[in-house]
Short mmCIF file of C-alpha atoms in Angstrom, two decimals:
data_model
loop_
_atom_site.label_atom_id
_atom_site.label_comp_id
_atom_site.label_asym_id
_atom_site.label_seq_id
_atom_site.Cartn_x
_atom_site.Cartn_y
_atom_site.Cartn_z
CA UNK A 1 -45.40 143.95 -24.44
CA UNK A 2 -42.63 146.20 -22.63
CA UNK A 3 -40.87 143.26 -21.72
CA UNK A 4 -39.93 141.83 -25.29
CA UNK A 5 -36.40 141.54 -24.72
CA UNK A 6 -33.41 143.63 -26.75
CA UNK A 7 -32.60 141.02 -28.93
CA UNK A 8 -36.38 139.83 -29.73
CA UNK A 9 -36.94 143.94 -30.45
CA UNK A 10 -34.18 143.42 -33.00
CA UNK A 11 -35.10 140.28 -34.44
CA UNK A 12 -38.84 141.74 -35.28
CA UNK A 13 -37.13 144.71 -36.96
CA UNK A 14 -35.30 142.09 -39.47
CA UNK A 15 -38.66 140.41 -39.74
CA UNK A 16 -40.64 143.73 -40.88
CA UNK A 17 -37.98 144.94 -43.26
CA UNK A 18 -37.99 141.34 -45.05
CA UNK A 19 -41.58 141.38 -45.01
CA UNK A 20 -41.86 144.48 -46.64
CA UNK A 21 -39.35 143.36 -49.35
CA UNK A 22 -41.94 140.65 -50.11
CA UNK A 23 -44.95 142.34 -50.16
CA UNK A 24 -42.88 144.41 -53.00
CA UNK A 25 -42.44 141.25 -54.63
CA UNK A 26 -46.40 140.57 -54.76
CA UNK A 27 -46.20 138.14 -52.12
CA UNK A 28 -49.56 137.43 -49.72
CA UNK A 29 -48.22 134.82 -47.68
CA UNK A 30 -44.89 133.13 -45.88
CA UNK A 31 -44.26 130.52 -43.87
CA UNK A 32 -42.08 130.46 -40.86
CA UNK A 33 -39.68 127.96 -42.88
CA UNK A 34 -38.82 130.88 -45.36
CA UNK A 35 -38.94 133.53 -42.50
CA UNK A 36 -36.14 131.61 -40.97
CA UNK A 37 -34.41 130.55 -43.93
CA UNK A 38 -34.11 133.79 -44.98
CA UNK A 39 -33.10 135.43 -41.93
CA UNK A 40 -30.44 132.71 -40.88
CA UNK A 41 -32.80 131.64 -37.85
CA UNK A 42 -34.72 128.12 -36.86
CA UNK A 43 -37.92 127.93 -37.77
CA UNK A 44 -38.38 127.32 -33.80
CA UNK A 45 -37.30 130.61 -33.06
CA UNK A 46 -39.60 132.61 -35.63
CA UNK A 47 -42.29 130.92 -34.67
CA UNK A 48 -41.28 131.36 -30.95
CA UNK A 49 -40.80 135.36 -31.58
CA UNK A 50 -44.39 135.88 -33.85
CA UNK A 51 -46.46 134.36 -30.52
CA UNK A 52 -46.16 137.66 -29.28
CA UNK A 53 -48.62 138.60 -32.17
CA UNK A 54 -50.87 135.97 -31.21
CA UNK A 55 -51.89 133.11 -33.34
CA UNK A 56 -51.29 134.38 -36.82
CA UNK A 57 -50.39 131.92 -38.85
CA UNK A 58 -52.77 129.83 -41.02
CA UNK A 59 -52.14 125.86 -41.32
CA UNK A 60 -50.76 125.14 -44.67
CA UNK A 61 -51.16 129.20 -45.82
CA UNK A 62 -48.42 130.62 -43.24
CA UNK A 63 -48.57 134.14 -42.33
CA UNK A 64 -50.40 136.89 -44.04
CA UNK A 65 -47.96 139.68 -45.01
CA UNK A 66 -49.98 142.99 -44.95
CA UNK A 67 -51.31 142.02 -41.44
CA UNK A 68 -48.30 140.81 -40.15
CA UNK A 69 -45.94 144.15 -41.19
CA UNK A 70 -49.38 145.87 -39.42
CA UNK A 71 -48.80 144.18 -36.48
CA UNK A 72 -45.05 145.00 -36.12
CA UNK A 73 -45.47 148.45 -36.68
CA UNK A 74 -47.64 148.77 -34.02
CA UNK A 75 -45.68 146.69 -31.79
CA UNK A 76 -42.42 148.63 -32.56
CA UNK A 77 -44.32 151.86 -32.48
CA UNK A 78 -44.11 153.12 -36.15
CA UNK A 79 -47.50 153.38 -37.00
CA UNK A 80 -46.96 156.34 -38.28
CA UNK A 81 -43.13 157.69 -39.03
CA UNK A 82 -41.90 158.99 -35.59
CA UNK A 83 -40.57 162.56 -34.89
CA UNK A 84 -36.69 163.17 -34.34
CA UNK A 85 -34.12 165.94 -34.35
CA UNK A 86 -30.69 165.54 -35.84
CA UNK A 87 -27.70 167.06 -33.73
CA UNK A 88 -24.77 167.48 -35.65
CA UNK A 89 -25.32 168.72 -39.84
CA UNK A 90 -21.49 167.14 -40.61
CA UNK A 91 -21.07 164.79 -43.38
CA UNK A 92 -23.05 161.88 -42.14
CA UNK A 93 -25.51 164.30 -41.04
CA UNK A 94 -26.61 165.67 -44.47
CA UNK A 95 -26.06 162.09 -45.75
CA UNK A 96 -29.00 160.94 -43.29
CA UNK A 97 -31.23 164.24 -43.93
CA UNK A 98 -30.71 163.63 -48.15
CA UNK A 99 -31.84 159.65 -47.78
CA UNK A 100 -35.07 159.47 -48.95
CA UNK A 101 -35.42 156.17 -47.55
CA UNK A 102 -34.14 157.33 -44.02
CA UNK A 103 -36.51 160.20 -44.08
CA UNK A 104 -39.33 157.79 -45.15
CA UNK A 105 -39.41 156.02 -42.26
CA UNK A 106 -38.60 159.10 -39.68
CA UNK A 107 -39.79 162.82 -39.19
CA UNK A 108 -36.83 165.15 -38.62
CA UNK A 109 -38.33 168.21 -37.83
CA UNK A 110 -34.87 169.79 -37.10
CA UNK A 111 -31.04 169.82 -37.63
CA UNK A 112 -29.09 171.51 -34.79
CA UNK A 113 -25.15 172.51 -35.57
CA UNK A 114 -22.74 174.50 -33.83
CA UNK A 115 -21.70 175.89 -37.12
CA UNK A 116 -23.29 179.81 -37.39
CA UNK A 117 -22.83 179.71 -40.97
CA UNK A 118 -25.63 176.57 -41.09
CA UNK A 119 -27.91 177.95 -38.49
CA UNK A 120 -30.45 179.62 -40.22
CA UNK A 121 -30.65 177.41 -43.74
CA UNK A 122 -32.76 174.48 -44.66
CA UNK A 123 -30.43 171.20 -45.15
CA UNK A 124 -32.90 169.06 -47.80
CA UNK A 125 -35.90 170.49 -46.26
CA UNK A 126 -34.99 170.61 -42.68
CA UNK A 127 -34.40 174.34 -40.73
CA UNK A 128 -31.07 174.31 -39.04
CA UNK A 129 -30.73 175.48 -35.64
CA UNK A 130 -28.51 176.69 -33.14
CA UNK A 131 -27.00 173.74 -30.52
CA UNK A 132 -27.96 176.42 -27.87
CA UNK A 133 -31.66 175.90 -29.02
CA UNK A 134 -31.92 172.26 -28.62
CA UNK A 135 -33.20 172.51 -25.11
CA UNK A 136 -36.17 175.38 -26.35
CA UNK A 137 -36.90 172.94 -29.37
CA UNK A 138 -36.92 170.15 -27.78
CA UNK A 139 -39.05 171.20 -25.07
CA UNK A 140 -41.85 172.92 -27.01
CA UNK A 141 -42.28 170.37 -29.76
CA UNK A 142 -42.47 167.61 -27.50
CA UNK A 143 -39.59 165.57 -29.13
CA UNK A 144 -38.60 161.89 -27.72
CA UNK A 145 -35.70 160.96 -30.21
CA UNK A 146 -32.51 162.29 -31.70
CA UNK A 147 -30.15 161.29 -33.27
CA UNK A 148 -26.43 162.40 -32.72
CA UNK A 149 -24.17 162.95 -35.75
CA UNK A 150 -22.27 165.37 -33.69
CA UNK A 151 -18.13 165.16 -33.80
CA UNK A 152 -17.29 162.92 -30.64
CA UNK A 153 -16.01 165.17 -28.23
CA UNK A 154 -19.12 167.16 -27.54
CA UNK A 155 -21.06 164.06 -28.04
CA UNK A 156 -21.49 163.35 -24.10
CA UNK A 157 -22.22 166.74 -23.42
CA UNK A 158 -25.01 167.43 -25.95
CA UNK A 159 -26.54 164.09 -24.72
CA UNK A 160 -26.46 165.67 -21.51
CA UNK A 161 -28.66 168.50 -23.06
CA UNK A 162 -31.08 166.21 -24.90
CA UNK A 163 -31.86 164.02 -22.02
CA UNK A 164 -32.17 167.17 -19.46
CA UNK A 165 -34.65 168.08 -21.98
CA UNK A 166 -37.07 165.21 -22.26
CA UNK A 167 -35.39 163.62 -25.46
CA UNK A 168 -35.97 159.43 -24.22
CA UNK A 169 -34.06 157.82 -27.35
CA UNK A 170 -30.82 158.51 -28.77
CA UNK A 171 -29.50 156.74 -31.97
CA UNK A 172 -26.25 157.76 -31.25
CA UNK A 173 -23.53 157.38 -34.71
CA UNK A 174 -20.30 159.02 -32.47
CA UNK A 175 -17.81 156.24 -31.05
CA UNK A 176 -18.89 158.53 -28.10
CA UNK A 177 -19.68 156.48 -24.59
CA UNK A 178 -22.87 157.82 -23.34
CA UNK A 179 -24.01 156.93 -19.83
CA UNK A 180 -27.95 156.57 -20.07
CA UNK A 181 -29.97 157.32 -16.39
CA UNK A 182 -33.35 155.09 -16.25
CA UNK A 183 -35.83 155.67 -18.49
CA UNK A 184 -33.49 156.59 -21.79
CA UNK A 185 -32.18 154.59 -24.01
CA UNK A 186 -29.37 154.94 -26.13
CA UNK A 187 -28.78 152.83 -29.40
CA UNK A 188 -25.18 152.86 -30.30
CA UNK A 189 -24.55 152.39 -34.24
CA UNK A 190 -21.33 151.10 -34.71
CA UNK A 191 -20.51 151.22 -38.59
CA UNK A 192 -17.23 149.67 -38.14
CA UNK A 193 -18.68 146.21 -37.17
CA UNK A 194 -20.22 145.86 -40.61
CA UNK A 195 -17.04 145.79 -41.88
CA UNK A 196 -15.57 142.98 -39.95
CA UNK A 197 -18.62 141.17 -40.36
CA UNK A 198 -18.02 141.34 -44.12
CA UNK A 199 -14.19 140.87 -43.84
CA UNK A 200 -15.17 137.21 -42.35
CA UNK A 201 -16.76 136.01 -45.71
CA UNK A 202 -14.09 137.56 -47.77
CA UNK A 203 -10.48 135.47 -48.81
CA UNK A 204 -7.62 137.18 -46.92
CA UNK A 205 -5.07 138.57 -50.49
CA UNK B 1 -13.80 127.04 -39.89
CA UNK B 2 -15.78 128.42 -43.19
CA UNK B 3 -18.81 126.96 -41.22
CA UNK B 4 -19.39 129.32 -38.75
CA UNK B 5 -23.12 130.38 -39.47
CA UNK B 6 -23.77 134.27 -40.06
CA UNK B 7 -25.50 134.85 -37.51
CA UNK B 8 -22.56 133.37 -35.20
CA UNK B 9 -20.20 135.41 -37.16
CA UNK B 10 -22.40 138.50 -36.02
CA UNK B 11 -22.29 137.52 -32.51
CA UNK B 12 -18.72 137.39 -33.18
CA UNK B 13 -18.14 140.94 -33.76
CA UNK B 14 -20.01 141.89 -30.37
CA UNK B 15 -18.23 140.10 -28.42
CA UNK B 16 -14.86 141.66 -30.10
CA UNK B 17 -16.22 145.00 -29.49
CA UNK B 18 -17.05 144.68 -25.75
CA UNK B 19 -13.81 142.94 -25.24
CA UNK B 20 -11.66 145.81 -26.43
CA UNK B 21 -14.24 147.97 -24.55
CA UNK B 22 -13.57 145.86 -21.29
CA UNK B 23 -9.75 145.75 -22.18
CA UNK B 24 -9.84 149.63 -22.59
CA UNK B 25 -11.03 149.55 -18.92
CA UNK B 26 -8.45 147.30 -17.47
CA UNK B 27 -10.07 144.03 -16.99
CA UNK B 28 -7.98 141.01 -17.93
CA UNK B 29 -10.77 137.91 -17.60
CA UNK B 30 -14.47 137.77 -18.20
CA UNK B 31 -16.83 135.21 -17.37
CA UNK B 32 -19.12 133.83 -20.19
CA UNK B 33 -21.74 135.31 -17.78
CA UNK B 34 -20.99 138.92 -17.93
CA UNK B 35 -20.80 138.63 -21.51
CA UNK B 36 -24.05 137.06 -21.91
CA UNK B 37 -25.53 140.09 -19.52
CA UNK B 38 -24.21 142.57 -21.14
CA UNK B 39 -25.05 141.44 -24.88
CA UNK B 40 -28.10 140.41 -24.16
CA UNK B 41 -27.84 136.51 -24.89
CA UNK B 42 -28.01 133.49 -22.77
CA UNK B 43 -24.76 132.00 -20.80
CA UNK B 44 -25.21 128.72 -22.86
CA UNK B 45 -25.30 130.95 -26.42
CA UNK B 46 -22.05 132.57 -25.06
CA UNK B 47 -20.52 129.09 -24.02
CA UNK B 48 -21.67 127.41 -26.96
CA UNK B 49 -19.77 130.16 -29.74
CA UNK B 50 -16.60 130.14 -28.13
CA UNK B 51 -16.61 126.57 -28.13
CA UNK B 52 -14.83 127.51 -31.89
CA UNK B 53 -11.90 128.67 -30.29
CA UNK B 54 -11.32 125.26 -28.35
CA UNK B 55 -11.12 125.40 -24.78
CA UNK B 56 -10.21 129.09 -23.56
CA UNK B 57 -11.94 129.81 -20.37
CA UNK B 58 -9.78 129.23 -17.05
CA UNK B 59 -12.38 127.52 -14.49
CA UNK B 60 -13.38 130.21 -12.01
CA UNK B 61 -11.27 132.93 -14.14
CA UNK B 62 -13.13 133.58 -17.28
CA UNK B 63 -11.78 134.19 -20.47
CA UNK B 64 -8.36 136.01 -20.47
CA UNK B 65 -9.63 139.18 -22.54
CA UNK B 66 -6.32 139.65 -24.53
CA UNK B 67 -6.19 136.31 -25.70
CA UNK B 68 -9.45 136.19 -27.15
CA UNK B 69 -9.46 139.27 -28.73
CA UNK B 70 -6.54 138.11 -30.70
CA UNK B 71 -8.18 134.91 -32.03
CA UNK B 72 -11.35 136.54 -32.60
CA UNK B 73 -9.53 138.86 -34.86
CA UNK B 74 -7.42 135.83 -36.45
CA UNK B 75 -11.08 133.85 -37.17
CA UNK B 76 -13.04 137.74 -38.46
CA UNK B 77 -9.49 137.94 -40.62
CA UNK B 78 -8.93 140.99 -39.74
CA UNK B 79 -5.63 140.55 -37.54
CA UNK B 80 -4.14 143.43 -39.57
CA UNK B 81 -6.53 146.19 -41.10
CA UNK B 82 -8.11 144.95 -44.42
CA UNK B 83 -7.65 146.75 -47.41
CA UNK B 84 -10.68 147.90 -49.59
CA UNK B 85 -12.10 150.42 -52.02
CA UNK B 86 -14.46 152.93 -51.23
CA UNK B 87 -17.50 154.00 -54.12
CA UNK B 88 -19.02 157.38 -54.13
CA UNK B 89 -17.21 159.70 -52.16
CA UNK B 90 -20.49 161.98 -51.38
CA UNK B 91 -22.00 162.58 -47.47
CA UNK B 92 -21.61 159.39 -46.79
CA UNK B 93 -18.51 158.43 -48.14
CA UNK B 94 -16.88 161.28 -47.19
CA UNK B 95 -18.36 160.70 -43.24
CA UNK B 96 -16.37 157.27 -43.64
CA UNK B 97 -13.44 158.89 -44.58
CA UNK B 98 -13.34 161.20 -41.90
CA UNK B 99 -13.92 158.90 -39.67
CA UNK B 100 -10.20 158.13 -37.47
CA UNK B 101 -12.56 154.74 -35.87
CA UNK B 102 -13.56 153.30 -39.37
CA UNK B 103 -9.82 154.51 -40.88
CA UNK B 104 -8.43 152.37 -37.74
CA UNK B 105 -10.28 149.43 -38.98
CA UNK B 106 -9.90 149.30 -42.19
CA UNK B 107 -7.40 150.40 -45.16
CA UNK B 108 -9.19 152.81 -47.95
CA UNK B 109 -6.67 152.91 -50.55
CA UNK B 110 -8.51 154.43 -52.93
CA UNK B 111 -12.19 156.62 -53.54
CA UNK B 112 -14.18 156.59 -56.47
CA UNK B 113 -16.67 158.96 -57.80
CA UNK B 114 -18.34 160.14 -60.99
CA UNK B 115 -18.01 164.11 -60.31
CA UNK B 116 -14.96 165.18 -62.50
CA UNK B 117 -14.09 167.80 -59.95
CA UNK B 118 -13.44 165.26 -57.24
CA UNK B 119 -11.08 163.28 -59.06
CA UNK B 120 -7.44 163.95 -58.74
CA UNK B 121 -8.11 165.22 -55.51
CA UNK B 122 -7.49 163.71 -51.95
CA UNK B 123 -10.38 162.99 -49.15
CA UNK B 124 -8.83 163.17 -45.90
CA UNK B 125 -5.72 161.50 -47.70
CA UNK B 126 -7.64 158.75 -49.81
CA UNK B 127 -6.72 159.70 -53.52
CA UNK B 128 -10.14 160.23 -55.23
CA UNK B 129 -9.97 157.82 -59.03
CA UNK B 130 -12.90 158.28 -61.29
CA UNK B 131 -15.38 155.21 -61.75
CA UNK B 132 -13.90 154.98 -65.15
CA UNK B 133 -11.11 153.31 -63.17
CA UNK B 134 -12.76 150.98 -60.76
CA UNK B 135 -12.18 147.95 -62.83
CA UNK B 136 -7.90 148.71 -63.10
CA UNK B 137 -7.45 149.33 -60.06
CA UNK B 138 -9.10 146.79 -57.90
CA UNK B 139 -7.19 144.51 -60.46
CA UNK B 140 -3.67 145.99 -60.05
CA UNK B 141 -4.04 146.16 -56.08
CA UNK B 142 -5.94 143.05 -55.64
CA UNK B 143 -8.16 144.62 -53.85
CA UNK B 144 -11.58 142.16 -52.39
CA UNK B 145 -13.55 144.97 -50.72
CA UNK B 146 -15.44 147.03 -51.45
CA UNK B 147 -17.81 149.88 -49.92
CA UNK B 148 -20.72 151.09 -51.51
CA UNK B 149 -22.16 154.75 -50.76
CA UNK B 150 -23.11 155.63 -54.13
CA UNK B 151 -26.60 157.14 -55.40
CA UNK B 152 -28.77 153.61 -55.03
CA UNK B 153 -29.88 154.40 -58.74
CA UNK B 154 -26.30 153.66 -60.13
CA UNK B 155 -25.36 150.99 -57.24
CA UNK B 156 -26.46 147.64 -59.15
CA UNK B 157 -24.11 148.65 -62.30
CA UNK B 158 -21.29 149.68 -60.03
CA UNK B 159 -21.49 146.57 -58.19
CA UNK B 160 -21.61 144.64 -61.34
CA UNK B 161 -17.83 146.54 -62.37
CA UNK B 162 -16.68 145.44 -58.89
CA UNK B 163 -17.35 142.03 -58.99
CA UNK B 164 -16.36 141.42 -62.08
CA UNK B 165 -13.05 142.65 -61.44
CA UNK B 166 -12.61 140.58 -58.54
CA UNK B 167 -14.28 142.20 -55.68
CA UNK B 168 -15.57 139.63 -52.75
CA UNK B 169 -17.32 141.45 -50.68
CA UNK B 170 -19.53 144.64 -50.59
CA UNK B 171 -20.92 146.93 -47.85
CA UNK B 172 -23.48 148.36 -49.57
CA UNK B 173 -24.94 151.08 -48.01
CA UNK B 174 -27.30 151.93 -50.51
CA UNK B 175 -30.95 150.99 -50.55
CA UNK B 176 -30.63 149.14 -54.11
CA UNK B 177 -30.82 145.55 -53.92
CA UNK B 178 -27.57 143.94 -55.31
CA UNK B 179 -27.32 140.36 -56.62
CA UNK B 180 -24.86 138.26 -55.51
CA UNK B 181 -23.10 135.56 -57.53
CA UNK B 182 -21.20 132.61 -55.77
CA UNK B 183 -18.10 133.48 -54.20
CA UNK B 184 -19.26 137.17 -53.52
CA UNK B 185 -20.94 138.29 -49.88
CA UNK B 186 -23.12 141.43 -50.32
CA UNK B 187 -23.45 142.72 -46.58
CA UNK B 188 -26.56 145.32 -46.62
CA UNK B 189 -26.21 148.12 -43.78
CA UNK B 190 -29.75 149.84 -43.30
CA UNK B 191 -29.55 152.80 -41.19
CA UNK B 192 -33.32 152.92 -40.97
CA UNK B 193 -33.52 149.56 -38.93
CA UNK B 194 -31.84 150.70 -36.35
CA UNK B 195 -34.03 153.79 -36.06
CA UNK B 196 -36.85 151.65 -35.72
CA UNK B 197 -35.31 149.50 -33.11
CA UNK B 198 -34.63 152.39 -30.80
CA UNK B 199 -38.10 153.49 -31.33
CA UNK B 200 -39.76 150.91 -29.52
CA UNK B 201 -37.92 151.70 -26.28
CA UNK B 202 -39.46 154.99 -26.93
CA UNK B 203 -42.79 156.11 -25.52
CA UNK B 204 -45.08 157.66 -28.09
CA UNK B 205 -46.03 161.48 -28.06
#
């Protein structure tokens, strides 16, 4: 199972969210056909991807919704919402901890700012603490994953921090280039790339 | 050109990042090799989407980075910074506005929200209008984006203003689900995806 590649990894997290979307819907079943229509794929390479779950499609029925979204979960190791600590209580920061629908799917058991006048307070729930503490925190709750909403200048250095600590995932928002040793990987989440996506579709004025 | 599948379009935008990344670093040629190792796709994928650009790569040289860059940005019409609205100038918004690596990509002319004691101001030099005014002044400007960080609640109603006054393209960051008529590309950003992407490179606790 480790060795699903990257883009595989991504592709199952477009299936899940779609899945969900139809299971909202009241939907029980979906083929492959509307997997891959809906997801700009071939229906070759959805079917390809889903043998990793084994044969799970019925003839004729296609593939059972609640079981499917089961088996990604467990494949992409949500079962249950994973635990995280935000670095950096900015803008984007306090945007991510007031998202229900962020928080929904992720535990952030902590906020960490360099900013004394935040250290201290709850930011929509979660207890702020000092960037000096990360290390403690991170250490004695056991944490794997952070995400980094920190300006980008310190943004190396704090990394620095969270993987000396233990922290093995890092969603990292900051145009910051962080060098990852073995065994930690770093997500970069590059907002700007949406944009020129879009800008494709879109008449030039 | 219009033809260029979505997905293609995506791959697109990677391979414009990484080449300004590689540019950045000094390189002047790639091979279709390196950038099918470092993004994660096959040599033939690689091959096979620059094939849009007509023939490009020198044999035994690789693509000459500069030169590509500049048509990918030609074909992603974005040779000069896009203009475009921005809707709900709360975390979010305001992250995006203080962000110099979005602001280089794109042109906010103006911010909209519904709190009375934003408007009038300025957000890191954006002019903040009230909704009231969305409709005038994408008309007056000609404005075709739009992005959407509003309160999901009020996002479907807001989208309806915008493309009804001639908007062609929104990045809605909101959870709502936003119909889109012909003509108009909704582009959905979900911050939680990516979340659960990293977390499967992530040993659990």
């Amino acid at each position: 199972m480790g060795r699903i590649p990257p883009a595989t990894v991504k592709r199952l997290c477009f299936y899940l969210h779609l899945l969900e979307r139809l299971k909202k819907e009241g939907k029980e079943y979906v083929s492959s056909k509307e997997l891959a229509e809906r997801l700009d794929l071939t229906d070759t390479q959805v079917r390809r991807d889903l043998v990793y779950f084994g044969k799970m499609g019925k003839r004729g029925m296609g593939y059972e919704i609640e079981k499917l979204i089961k088996e990604l979960r467990k494949i992409l190791k949500i079962e249950k919402p994973r635990r995280a600590i935000l670095i950096g209580a900015g803008n984007l920061g306090t945007a991510l901890l007031a998202s229900p629908f962020f928080r929904k799917r992720v535990e952030i058991v902590a906020a960490f700012d360099a900013d004394i006048n935040k250290v201290g307070r709850r930011i929509h729930g979660v207890p702020v603490y000092s960037d000096c503490e990360i290390s403690r925190v991170v250490r004695e709750m056991g944490i794997k994953i952070a995400i980094l909403t920190t300006p980008p200048d310190v943004a190396p250095d704090i990394a620095g921090i969270l993987i000396n600590a233990g922290i093995q995932g890092i969603l990292n928002f900051t145009p910051a280039s962080i060098k990852s040793p073995p065994g930690v990987f770093i997500h970069d989440v590059d907002l700007t790339m949406e944009l020129e996506y879009l800008s494709f579709f879109v008449e030039e004025e």
